[in-house]
Structures are given as C-alpha cells and as structure tokens.
mmCIF file of C-alpha atoms in Angstrom:
data_model
loop_
_atom_site.group_PDB
_atom_site.id
_atom_site.type_symbol
_atom_site.label_atom_id
_atom_site.label_comp_id
_atom_site.label_asym_id
_atom_site.label_seq_id
_atom_site.Cartn_x
_atom_site.Cartn_y
_atom_site.Cartn_z
ATOM 1 C CA MET A 1000 34.626 -33.408 30.004
ATOM 2 C CA ILE A 1001 33.648 -35.199 26.807
ATOM 3 C CA PHE A 1002 30.004 -35.798 25.959
ATOM 4 C CA ASN A 1003 29.043 -39.320 24.934
ATOM 5 C CA GLN A 1004 29.462 -39.845 21.210
ATOM 6 C CA ASP A 1005 25.934 -41.104 20.591
ATOM 7 C CA LEU A 1006 24.536 -37.809 21.889
ATOM 8 C CA ILE A 1007 26.841 -35.757 19.671
ATOM 9 C CA ASN A 1008 25.943 -37.738 16.558
ATOM 10 C CA GLN A 1009 22.264 -36.937 17.141
ATOM 11 C CA GLY A 1010 23.019 -33.290 16.381
ATOM 12 C CA VAL A 1011 20.528 -30.729 17.665
ATOM 13 C CA GLU A 1012 18.295 -33.331 19.304
ATOM 14 C CA GLY A 1013 21.307 -34.908 20.994
ATOM 15 C CA GLY A 1014 22.356 -31.533 22.372
ATOM 16 C CA LYS A 1015 18.888 -30.879 23.772
ATOM 17 C CA LYS A 1016 18.804 -34.359 25.264
ATOM 18 C CA ALA A 1017 22.218 -33.801 26.879
ATOM 19 C CA ALA A 1018 20.999 -30.549 28.442
ATOM 20 C CA ASN A 1019 17.844 -32.168 29.821
ATOM 21 C CA VAL A 1020 19.626 -35.254 31.150
ATOM 22 C CA LEU A 1021 22.361 -33.134 32.739
ATOM 23 C CA ARG A 1022 19.822 -30.980 34.551
ATOM 24 C CA ALA A 1023 17.849 -34.012 35.717
ATOM 25 C CA SER A 1024 21.023 -35.749 36.932
ATOM 26 C CA ILE A 1025 22.094 -32.699 38.922
ATOM 27 C CA LEU A 1026 18.657 -32.467 40.521
ATOM 28 C CA GLU A 1027 18.850 -36.151 41.421
ATOM 29 C CA GLN A 1028 22.368 -36.177 42.865
ATOM 30 C CA CYS A 1029 22.320 -32.731 44.464
ATOM 31 C CA HIS A 1030 18.762 -32.824 45.774
ATOM 32 C CA GLY A 1031 19.833 -31.383 49.121
ATOM 33 C CA THR A 1032 20.752 -28.055 47.516
ATOM 34 C CA THR A 1033 18.269 -27.762 44.650
ATOM 35 C CA ASP A 1034 15.231 -26.416 46.470
ATOM 36 C CA GLU A 1035 13.844 -23.480 44.504
ATOM 37 C CA ILE A 1036 17.047 -22.698 42.631
ATOM 38 C CA GLU A 1037 17.978 -22.495 38.973
ATOM 39 C CA ILE A 1038 20.700 -24.638 37.426
ATOM 40 C CA MET A 1039 23.151 -22.909 35.088
ATOM 41 C CA ALA A 1040 25.611 -24.748 32.827
ATOM 42 C CA LYS A 1041 28.383 -23.346 30.667
ATOM 43 C CA VAL A 1042 30.626 -25.489 28.459
ATOM 44 C CA CYS A 1043 33.747 -23.766 27.110
ATOM 45 C CA ALA A 1044 35.563 -25.267 24.135
ATOM 46 C CA ASN A 1045 37.426 -24.542 20.935
ATOM 47 C CA TYR A 1046 34.797 -25.593 18.382
ATOM 48 C CA ALA A 1047 37.117 -26.019 15.399
ATOM 49 C CA GLY A 1048 39.853 -27.832 17.274
ATOM 50 C CA LEU A 1049 37.541 -30.062 19.263
ATOM 51 C CA SER A 1050 35.454 -31.119 16.281
ATOM 52 C CA LYS A 1051 38.623 -32.202 14.469
ATOM 53 C CA ALA A 1052 39.810 -34.106 17.542
ATOM 54 C CA LEU A 1053 36.448 -35.876 17.763
ATOM 55 C CA LYS A 1054 36.708 -36.763 14.082
ATOM 56 C CA ARG A 1055 40.171 -38.257 14.584
ATOM 57 C CA ASP A 1056 38.878 -40.222 17.556
ATOM 58 C CA GLY A 1057 36.777 -42.096 15.032
ATOM 59 C CA GLY A 1058 33.276 -41.722 16.452
ATOM 60 C CA LEU A 1059 32.090 -38.417 15.005
ATOM 61 C CA GLU A 1060 29.905 -38.975 11.950
ATOM 62 C CA SER A 1061 30.350 -35.440 10.595
ATOM 63 C CA LEU A 1062 31.662 -32.053 11.683
ATOM 64 C CA GLU A 1063 28.152 -30.668 11.204
ATOM 65 C CA SER A 1064 26.856 -33.106 13.828
ATOM 66 C CA PHE A 1065 29.114 -31.539 16.439
ATOM 67 C CA LYS A 1066 28.109 -28.005 15.501
ATOM 68 C CA ASP A 1067 24.433 -28.970 15.642
ATOM 69 C CA PHE A 1068 24.977 -30.668 19.009
ATOM 70 C CA THR A 1069 26.379 -27.464 20.515
ATOM 71 C CA LEU A 1070 23.386 -25.518 19.201
ATOM 72 C CA GLY A 1071 20.994 -28.067 20.660
ATOM 73 C CA PHE A 1072 22.707 -27.930 24.051
ATOM 74 C CA THR A 1073 22.429 -24.136 24.110
ATOM 75 C CA GLN A 1074 18.794 -24.245 22.982
ATOM 76 C CA GLY A 1075 17.876 -27.028 25.399
ATOM 77 C CA LYS A 1076 17.700 -24.838 28.495
ATOM 78 C CA ALA A 1077 17.612 -21.074 28.889
ATOM 79 C CA ASN A 1078 20.563 -21.072 31.296
ATOM 80 C CA PHE A 1079 22.685 -23.596 29.376
ATOM 81 C CA ASP A 1080 25.391 -22.306 27.027
ATOM 82 C CA PHE A 1081 27.992 -23.989 24.833
ATOM 83 C CA ILE A 1082 30.642 -21.303 24.292
ATOM 84 C CA ASP A 1083 33.212 -21.242 21.492
ATOM 85 C CA VAL A 1084 36.379 -19.667 22.935
ATOM 86 C CA GLY A 1085 38.552 -20.143 19.836
ATOM 87 C CA HIS A 1086 42.166 -21.286 19.602
ATOM 88 C CA GLY A 1087 44.225 -21.583 22.788
ATOM 89 C CA LYS A 1088 43.609 -23.682 25.885
ATOM 90 C CA GLU A 1089 44.214 -20.732 28.198
ATOM 91 C CA ARG A 1090 41.146 -18.984 26.807
ATOM 92 C CA ALA A 1091 38.815 -21.691 28.046
ATOM 93 C CA ASP A 1092 40.675 -22.081 31.332
ATOM 94 C CA SER A 1093 40.585 -18.365 32.126
ATOM 95 C CA LYS A 1094 36.858 -18.173 31.368
ATOM 96 C CA ILE A 1095 36.114 -21.169 33.605
ATOM 97 C CA LYS A 1096 38.240 -19.840 36.458
ATOM 98 C CA GLU A 1097 36.746 -16.350 36.379
ATOM 99 C CA CYS A 1098 33.231 -17.758 36.156
ATOM 100 C CA THR A 1099 33.952 -19.901 39.223
ATOM 101 C CA ARG A 1100 35.343 -16.958 41.181
ATOM 102 C CA TRP A 1101 32.303 -14.862 40.274
ATOM 103 C CA HIS A 1102 29.830 -17.469 41.484
ATOM 104 C CA LEU A 1103 31.763 -18.057 44.704
ATOM 105 C CA LYS A 1104 31.233 -14.374 45.504
ATOM 106 C CA ASN A 1105 27.494 -14.803 44.973
ATOM 107 C CA TRP A 1106 25.830 -15.768 48.251
ATOM 108 C CA ASN A 1107 22.903 -17.300 46.345
ATOM 109 C CA CYS A 1108 25.204 -19.832 44.673
ATOM 110 C CA LYS A 1109 24.666 -23.220 46.336
ATOM 111 C CA GLN A 1110 27.121 -25.461 44.475
ATOM 112 C CA ILE A 1111 29.655 -25.321 41.615
ATOM 113 C CA LEU A 1112 30.342 -28.439 39.540
ATOM 114 C CA LEU A 1113 33.581 -28.377 37.527
ATOM 115 C CA GLY A 1114 34.236 -30.850 34.709
ATOM 116 C CA ILE A 1115 38.025 -30.798 35.007
ATOM 117 C CA SER A 1116 38.951 -34.240 36.361
ATOM 118 C CA PHE A 1117 41.533 -34.846 33.608
ATOM 119 C CA ASP A 1118 43.423 -31.546 33.898
ATOM 120 C CA SER A 1119 46.221 -31.291 36.464
ATOM 121 C CA GLY A 1120 46.687 -27.631 35.524
ATOM 122 C CA TYR A 1121 43.692 -26.745 37.700
ATOM 123 C CA ALA A 1122 45.417 -27.869 40.918
ATOM 124 C CA PRO A 1123 46.794 -24.407 41.869
ATOM 125 C CA PHE A 1124 43.434 -22.806 41.104
ATOM 126 C CA LEU A 1125 41.588 -25.317 43.298
ATOM 127 C CA ASP A 1126 44.053 -24.662 46.117
ATOM 128 C CA GLU A 1127 43.122 -21.003 45.794
ATOM 129 C CA VAL A 1128 39.331 -21.382 45.842
ATOM 130 C CA SER A 1129 38.684 -24.616 47.758
ATOM 131 C CA HIS A 1130 38.879 -22.874 51.124
ATOM 132 C CA ASP A 1131 35.294 -21.731 50.654
ATOM 133 C CA ASP A 1132 33.746 -22.345 54.082
ATOM 134 C CA ARG A 1133 30.449 -23.454 52.498
ATOM 135 C CA ASN A 1134 32.108 -26.341 50.607
ATOM 136 C CA ARG A 1135 30.515 -25.390 47.305
ATOM 137 C CA ILE A 1136 32.967 -26.961 44.835
ATOM 138 C CA THR A 1137 32.503 -30.473 43.404
ATOM 139 C CA ILE A 1138 34.428 -32.093 40.546
ATOM 140 C CA ILE A 1139 32.554 -33.988 37.823
ATOM 141 C CA GLU A 1140 34.573 -37.079 36.988
ATOM 142 C CA GLY A 1141 34.625 -38.285 33.401
ATOM 143 C CA PRO A 1142 38.139 -39.436 32.518
ATOM 144 C CA PRO A 1143 39.909 -40.767 35.648
ATOM 145 C CA MET A 1144 40.838 -38.089 38.159
ATOM 146 C CA VAL A 1145 44.480 -37.033 37.948
ATOM 147 C CA ARG A 1146 46.506 -37.322 41.137
ATOM 148 C CA GLU A 1147 47.034 -33.559 41.456
ATOM 149 C CA LEU A 1148 43.268 -33.035 41.776
ATOM 150 C CA SER A 1149 42.605 -36.121 43.892
ATOM 151 C CA VAL A 1150 44.812 -34.803 46.693
ATOM 152 C CA THR A 1151 42.592 -31.729 47.046
ATOM 153 C CA GLY A 1152 40.001 -33.953 48.721
ATOM 154 C CA LEU A 1153 37.116 -32.252 46.921
ATOM 155 C CA PRO A 1154 33.940 -34.335 46.451
ATOM 156 C CA THR A 1155 33.253 -35.861 43.038
ATOM 157 C CA LEU A 1156 30.205 -36.793 40.963
ATOM 158 C CA LYS A 1157 29.779 -39.014 37.911
ATOM 159 C CA PHE A 1158 27.226 -38.590 35.135
ATOM 160 C CA ASP A 1159 27.884 -41.699 33.060
ATOM 161 C CA ASP A 1160 24.754 -41.197 30.940
ATOM 162 C CA ILE A 1161 26.182 -37.934 29.598
ATOM 163 C CA PHE A 1162 29.982 -37.984 29.715
ATOM 164 C CA ARG A 1163 32.417 -40.616 28.510
ATOM 165 C CA SER A 1164 35.024 -41.999 30.880
ATOM 166 C CA GLU A 1165 37.949 -42.118 28.430
ATOM 167 C CA LYS A 1166 39.941 -39.344 26.807
ATOM 168 C CA LEU A 1167 39.938 -38.701 23.081
ATOM 169 C CA MET A 1168 42.562 -40.548 21.066
ATOM 170 C CA ASP A 1169 44.011 -39.933 17.620
ATOM 171 C CA ARG A 1170 42.847 -43.297 16.293
ATOM 172 C CA ILE A 1171 43.313 -42.336 12.636
ATOM 173 C CA ALA A 1172 46.984 -41.522 13.131
ATOM 174 C CA ASP A 1173 47.439 -44.537 15.408
ATOM 175 C CA SER A 1174 46.151 -46.857 12.690
ATOM 176 C CA ALA A 1175 48.800 -45.467 10.339
ATOM 177 C CA THR A 1176 51.656 -45.359 12.865
ATOM 178 C CA PRO A 1177 50.896 -47.843 15.663
ATOM 179 C CA ASN A 1178 53.905 -46.882 17.748
ATOM 180 C CA ALA A 1179 53.207 -43.153 17.815
ATOM 181 C CA THR A 1180 51.897 -41.473 20.945
ATOM 182 C CA HIS A 1181 49.560 -38.495 20.875
ATOM 183 C CA ALA A 1182 48.449 -35.965 23.420
ATOM 184 C CA PRO A 1183 44.684 -36.339 23.979
ATOM 185 C CA SER A 1184 42.284 -33.523 23.247
ATOM 186 C CA THR A 1185 39.427 -32.726 25.591
ATOM 187 C CA TRP A 1186 36.706 -30.203 26.149
ATOM 188 C CA ALA A 1187 38.662 -27.284 27.544
ATOM 189 C CA GLY A 1188 38.119 -27.745 31.262
ATOM 190 C CA VAL A 1189 35.784 -26.114 31.125
ATOM 191 C CA THR A 1190 61.954 -17.795 17.587
ATOM 192 C CA SER A 1191 64.143 -18.217 16.805
ATOM 193 C CA ILE A 1192 67.768 -19.305 16.804
ATOM 194 C CA PRO A 1193 68.971 -20.483 13.368
ATOM 195 C CA PRO A 1194 70.242 -24.067 13.673
ATOM 196 C CA PRO A 1195 73.541 -25.302 12.222
ATOM 197 C CA PRO A 1196 73.502 -27.229 8.911
ATOM 198 C CA GLY A 1197 71.673 -30.528 9.095
ATOM 199 C CA ILE A 1198 69.300 -29.506 11.897
ATOM 200 C CA THR A 1199 65.605 -28.965 11.282
ATOM 201 C CA ASN A 1200 63.485 -26.165 12.669
ATOM 202 C CA SER A 1201 60.899 -28.573 14.074
ATOM 203 C CA PRO A 1202 61.149 -28.455 17.895
ATOM 204 C CA ILE A 1203 59.799 -31.974 18.296
ATOM 205 C CA ALA A 1204 61.556 -35.150 17.300
ATOM 206 C CA ALA A 1205 58.380 -37.223 17.188
ATOM 207 C CA LYS A 1206 57.645 -36.619 13.504
ATOM 208 C CA ALA A 1207 61.099 -35.569 12.259
ATOM 209 C CA ILE A 1208 62.076 -36.797 8.795
ATOM 210 C CA PRO A 1209 65.473 -38.573 8.806
ATOM 211 C CA ILE A 1210 68.099 -36.457 7.055
ATOM 212 C CA THR A 1211 71.444 -37.759 5.786
ATOM 213 C CA THR A 1212 74.295 -35.273 6.232
ATOM 214 C CA LYS A 1213 77.983 -35.377 5.439
ATOM 215 C CA LYS A 1214 78.910 -34.449 9.006
ATOM 216 C CA PRO A 1215 77.166 -35.517 12.216
ATOM 217 C CA ALA A 1216 74.613 -32.914 13.221
ATOM 218 C CA ASN A 1217 74.729 -31.367 16.658
ATOM 219 C CA VAL A 1218 72.316 -33.186 18.941
ATOM 220 C CA VAL A 1219 69.668 -30.940 20.481
ATOM 221 C CA ASN A 1220 67.192 -32.361 22.956
ATOM 222 C CA ARG A 1221 63.585 -31.535 22.120
ATOM 223 C CA PRO A 1222 60.570 -31.918 24.401
ATOM 224 C CA SER A 1223 58.185 -34.741 23.565
ATOM 225 C CA TRP A 1224 55.024 -32.827 22.703
ATOM 226 C CA THR A 1225 52.301 -32.997 20.079
ATOM 227 C CA PRO A 1226 50.115 -29.883 19.754
ATOM 228 C CA GLU A 1227 46.467 -30.281 18.800
ATOM 229 C CA PRO A 1228 44.560 -30.353 16.549
ATOM 230 C CA ARG A 1229 46.807 -29.602 13.535
ATOM 231 C CA GLY A 1230 49.927 -31.195 14.976
ATOM 232 C CA LEU A 1231 53.559 -30.530 14.172
ATOM 233 C CA ASP A 1232 54.793 -28.599 11.171
ATOM 234 C CA PRO A 1233 56.955 -30.701 8.826
ATOM 235 C CA PRO A 1234 60.628 -30.039 9.628
ATOM 236 C CA ILE A 1235 62.760 -28.005 7.230
ATOM 237 C CA THR A 1236 66.509 -28.609 6.910
ATOM 238 C CA VAL A 1237 68.510 -25.535 5.925
ATOM 239 C CA ASN A 1238 72.091 -24.652 5.104
ATOM 240 C CA ARG A 1239 73.379 -21.961 7.452
ATOM 241 C CA GLU A 1240 75.257 -20.036 4.756
ATOM 242 C CA ILE A 1241 72.202 -19.963 2.493
ATOM 243 C CA LEU A 1242 70.023 -18.954 5.422
ATOM 244 C CA GLU A 1243 72.284 -16.032 6.289
ATOM 245 C CA LYS A 1244 72.316 -14.959 2.623
ATOM 246 C CA ILE A 1245 68.504 -14.841 2.514
ATOM 247 C CA LYS A 1246 68.370 -13.000 5.841
ATOM 248 C CA ARG A 1247 70.798 -10.356 4.547
ATOM 249 C CA ARG A 1248 68.386 -9.595 1.719
ATOM 250 C CA THR A 1249 65.799 -8.673 4.356
ATOM 251 C CA THR A 1250 68.114 -6.196 6.069
ATOM 252 C CA ASN A 1251 69.111 -4.693 2.703
ATOM 253 C CA ASN A 1252 65.480 -3.996 1.722
ATOM 254 C CA LYS A 1253 65.529 -6.760 -0.876
ATOM 255 C CA LYS A 1254 63.295 -9.168 0.976
ATOM 256 C CA LEU A 1255 61.933 -11.978 -1.147
ATOM 257 C CA CYS A 1256 58.150 -12.392 -1.326
ATOM 258 C CA ASN A 1257 57.098 -15.431 0.702
ATOM 259 C CA ASN A 1258 53.856 -15.883 -1.201
ATOM 260 C CA HIS A 1259 55.544 -15.650 -4.605
ATOM 261 C CA TYR A 1260 58.279 -18.180 -3.849
ATOM 262 C CA LEU A 1261 56.458 -20.575 -1.522
ATOM 263 C CA ARG A 1262 52.899 -20.572 -2.868
ATOM 264 C CA GLY A 1263 52.876 -18.403 -5.999
ATOM 265 C CA PRO A 1264 51.792 -16.453 -7.774
ATOM 266 C CA CYS A 1265 51.581 -13.423 -5.505
ATOM 267 C CA SER A 1266 48.114 -11.872 -5.795
ATOM 268 C CA LYS A 1267 49.571 -8.344 -5.521
ATOM 269 C CA GLY A 1268 51.651 -8.756 -8.671
ATOM 270 C CA SER A 1269 53.700 -5.682 -9.571
ATOM 271 C CA GLU A 1270 52.227 -3.758 -6.624
ATOM 272 C CA CYS A 1271 53.919 -6.074 -4.119
ATOM 273 C CA CYS A 1272 56.667 -4.337 -2.140
ATOM 274 C CA PHE A 1273 58.794 -7.512 -2.011
ATOM 275 C CA GLU A 1274 61.016 -8.948 -4.722
ATOM 276 C CA HIS A 1275 59.728 -11.449 -7.290
ATOM 277 C CA ASP A 1276 62.585 -11.450 -9.839
ATOM 278 C CA TYR A 1277 65.281 -13.268 -7.883
ATOM 279 C CA LYS A 1278 65.982 -16.766 -9.264
ATOM 280 C CA ALA A 1279 65.806 -18.942 -6.162
ATOM 281 C CA THR A 1280 67.536 -22.318 -5.937
ATOM 282 C CA ASP A 1281 66.062 -25.287 -4.073
ATOM 283 C CA GLU A 1282 68.266 -24.438 -1.077
ATOM 284 C CA ASP A 1283 67.084 -20.833 -1.225
ATOM 285 C CA LEU A 1284 63.465 -22.006 -1.114
ATOM 286 C CA LYS A 1285 64.184 -24.067 1.988
ATOM 287 C CA ALA A 1286 65.661 -21.018 3.699
ATOM 288 C CA ILE A 1287 62.702 -18.840 2.663
ATOM 289 C CA GLY A 1288 60.315 -21.465 4.029
ATOM 290 C CA TYR A 1289 62.308 -21.731 7.242
ATOM 291 C CA LEU A 1290 62.126 -17.983 7.855
ATOM 292 C CA ALA A 1291 58.412 -17.836 6.989
ATOM 293 C CA ARG A 1292 57.816 -20.578 9.567
ATOM 294 C CA MET A 1293 59.167 -18.244 12.263
ATOM 295 C CA ASN A 1294 55.998 -16.149 11.912
ATOM 296 C CA PRO A 1295 52.886 -17.517 13.675
ATOM 297 C CA CYS A 1296 49.881 -18.437 11.576
ATOM 298 C CA VAL A 1297 46.944 -16.295 12.697
ATOM 299 C CA ASN A 1298 44.769 -19.422 12.979
ATOM 300 C CA GLY A 1299 47.290 -21.378 15.024
ATOM 301 C CA GLN A 1300 46.454 -25.058 15.472
ATOM 302 C CA ASP A 1301 43.007 -24.430 13.965
ATOM 303 C CA CYS A 1302 44.529 -23.763 10.531
ATOM 304 C CA ASP A 1303 43.205 -26.248 7.964
ATOM 305 C CA GLN A 1304 45.211 -24.940 4.993
ATOM 306 C CA GLU A 1305 47.543 -27.762 3.996
ATOM 307 C CA ASP A 1306 50.040 -25.518 2.197
ATOM 308 C CA CYS A 1307 50.165 -22.839 4.914
ATOM 309 C CA ILE A 1308 53.674 -21.375 4.983
ATOM 310 C CA TYR A 1309 53.541 -19.993 8.525
ATOM 311 C CA GLY A 1310 54.293 -21.603 11.888
ATOM 312 C CA HIS A 1311 51.670 -23.398 13.969
ATOM 313 C CA HIS A 1312 53.846 -23.863 17.059
ATOM 314 C CA CYS A 1313 57.095 -22.329 18.291
ATOM 315 C CA PRO A 1314 60.068 -23.998 16.565
ATOM 316 C CA SER A 1315 62.652 -22.664 19.025
ATOM 317 C CA VAL A 1316 62.030 -24.837 22.085
ATOM 318 C CA ILE A 1317 64.836 -27.058 23.363
ATOM 319 C CA ILE A 1318 65.775 -28.850 26.568
ATOM 320 C CA ALA A 1319 69.151 -27.473 27.628
ATOM 321 C CA ALA A 1320 71.909 -29.766 28.842
ATOM 322 C CA GLY A 1321 71.425 -30.602 32.508
ATOM 323 C CA SER A 1322 67.826 -29.353 32.502
ATOM 324 C CA LYS A 1323 64.494 -31.136 32.346
ATOM 325 C CA GLU A 1324 62.424 -28.067 31.513
ATOM 326 C CA PRO A 1325 61.710 -26.968 27.908
ATOM 327 C CA THR A 1326 63.118 -23.530 27.103
ATOM 328 C CA CYS A 1327 62.196 -21.168 24.276
ATOM 329 C CA MET A 1328 65.449 -19.761 22.901
ATOM 330 C CA ALA A 1329 63.861 -17.161 20.615
ATOM 331 C CA PHE A 1330 64.538 -13.505 21.299
ATOM 332 C CA SER A 1331 61.176 -11.773 21.799
ATOM 333 C CA CYS A 1332 59.320 -14.860 20.584
ATOM 334 C CA LYS A 1333 56.364 -14.051 18.339
ATOM 335 C CA PHE A 1334 54.439 -17.144 19.399
ATOM 336 C CA TYR A 1335 51.975 -17.183 22.286
ATOM 337 C CA PRO A 1336 52.272 -19.376 25.407
ATOM 338 C CA GLU A 1337 49.822 -21.979 24.086
ATOM 339 C CA ASP A 1338 52.071 -22.422 21.037
ATOM 340 C CA HIS A 1339 54.788 -23.881 23.296
ATOM 341 C CA PRO A 1340 54.961 -27.192 25.204
ATOM 342 C CA PRO A 1341 53.438 -26.967 28.719
ATOM 343 C CA GLY A 1342 55.844 -25.503 31.265
ATOM 344 C CA THR A 1343 58.140 -23.871 28.703
ATOM 345 C CA ILE A 1344 60.543 -21.298 30.157
ATOM 346 C CA MET A 1345 60.668 -18.141 28.041
ATOM 347 C CA LYS A 1346 64.346 -17.142 27.993
ATOM 348 C CA HIS A 1347 63.542 -13.799 26.379
ATOM 349 C CA ALA A 1348 59.916 -13.248 27.354
ATOM 350 C CA LYS A 1349 57.885 -10.896 25.217
ATOM 351 C CA LYS A 1350 55.205 -8.479 26.324
ATOM 352 C CA GLU A 1351 51.811 -10.042 27.009
ATOM 353 C CA ARG A 1352 49.394 -9.859 24.106
ATOM 354 C CA GLU A 1353 47.156 -6.833 24.008
ATOM 355 C CA TYR A 1354 44.635 -8.165 21.530
ATOM 356 C CA GLU A 1355 42.993 -11.410 20.561
ATOM 357 C CA ARG A 1356 44.313 -13.361 17.609
ATOM 358 C CA TYR A 1357 41.746 -14.285 14.962
#
C-alpha cells in the first residue's frame, strides 16, 4: 500500500495524521469487531529504496519528508510501527507473513487487514491461511486488486483518505525515455558464465548500449526486468581472450587490484595484497570491471554510489531456447534470490544465506 503523497510531504505531522485517520477508519468500517479491543498496525518497507522510488514518482518534496513521515506514523499511536526491513522484498514479505500467522494463532485477534492488493506473490500464502474458520482476513485495496488475489474471495476494504489507488511510476525516467517501461515500486506488502566476444554482461536488454562488432554476436534471450530502486548496471562488453588472460592472473596469485584499476588510487597502497604495477590496456580494464561486477555489492539496489564497481543484480540470467522461464546460469551464484528476476530457476543453487547482508 502507498500512503497519499500529501500526507507524506507533511513529514512528522503527516505521519501522525495518517495513524489517527487509519485507526478511525478501521473503527468506522469494522465496528462490529472493535468492541473493547486495541488496533495494531505495522508497515514494513525498505526505507532507502522506497524513498528513492517516491522521489522518482515526482511527488515527494524531499527524502527527509519521507523519513519524518515514518517517524510520525510510529509516534502517532503506541501500537503503530513503521518498520525498516532493509534491502530485499523477501524481507518485508516474510515479516508480514509470520506476523499474520502469529496473530491467527491468537484467539483474541478479531480481524487481520493486509495491504497487499497489488502483489500476486501473496496468493499461495493466502491459500494457506484463508481457511481460518473465523474469517479473520481482509485485504485493504489501494492499487487495483490483482486477479490472483481476487479469486481467493476474501473481503476487501478501501481507505481512500489514506492510501493512493495507483502504483508508483518512474516519471523522471519516463520523461527522458517515453517508450521505456519500468517495474513499479510499492510499500513491501506489507554468476557467472563468461559471454563470447561482443556480448555484454547485463542480463537485461532494456538498457543495453548498442555495440558494433565485426562478427554477429550470439543472440541470448534475456528476461524483461528492471530491478528497483537503483536499476540495471551499465553493460560491459569484453573480449573473451582478454577476459581469460585476466582470470589466469587470479589463479596464478597475480590478481589485479579492482580498486586501483577501476577507481584508484587504492587506499591500502603498498600494503595491498593485490598487484598495482601491471600496465592495463583499455580492454584489460573492461575485463577487470566485468569480473568485479560478478561480486554483489553489499548494499544491493540501495547503493547510491555512482561509481560502484560491484554488481547490483545477477548478470547471469538468460531465457534458454524453448523455455519461458528465466534461468541463472552461474555456478554457485553469489547473488541472492531478490537480485534475480521473479521466478528465476537457479541451475546451480547455492546454500541459503546464513547471515543478513548490510
């Protein structure tokens, strides 16, 4: 769900107003179940990513306004919380799902309102929990309900004074490239195989830079996907022979320093364990950048460093011939599931993460 922009731009006061209006609206529309009970509200979102998406939508006056709004919402009522879950949609989803399961086990819980009308990914979860014999699940509808949730037959509510009915759009990018399409951002519902010469390591064709080659490049189908909020990494075209030469230096303990060659100078200086003295050509630098991109940036899509040399999405996803599903071709891919297009098949799945990424 997306709060109305005028409330967000009011900062702390707007957040408090949103909390008060939300509570009053629930009391009004759910009066049959609100006798002597307390209303609890938890909003889960990626603060950094969502604030940038709101800014690109064109209505957010400042990033500080959004931060202040979340504080005001949390301060507005003792049982209201706006929770920053960090990078990765699955973090918000898992928190919302577990919170729902917990309250369904609580006999004192009268009703659960879920602001997930836009997210078809909740369909399997709703199938799991909607068999509650007390009919305690209702969906708050902001953006139009997706078909996968409509077929569940669960009741819906609208709070038009609080939530907007349209998804966020990348209006800034649209004004620059009118024909581009972008995946909308919302409040969270509450590798690599070296390519042949002439092929870039960007897994998405949407923002690829045209490259002229002497021989036709092999055509590889890429899924149409735009991660948020940073977007796609600029593609890098490499020569296979140069790439293999740079990779051999790694196996021979003569690995070149990424920071020295791609950003420079290396802050470790003579204490750095990687090589600084090699005279790299322009083609060498492309290969070094390509290999650096195979390592995930610790900030993922929340990274705001323009010259970041690391990857912000998996570059090894293709759609194989005769298939409609995206497949990650990387062996033991270093990227996490949220760094891949939705529904990606992991050909060489890696062990689940054992720690959070910061």
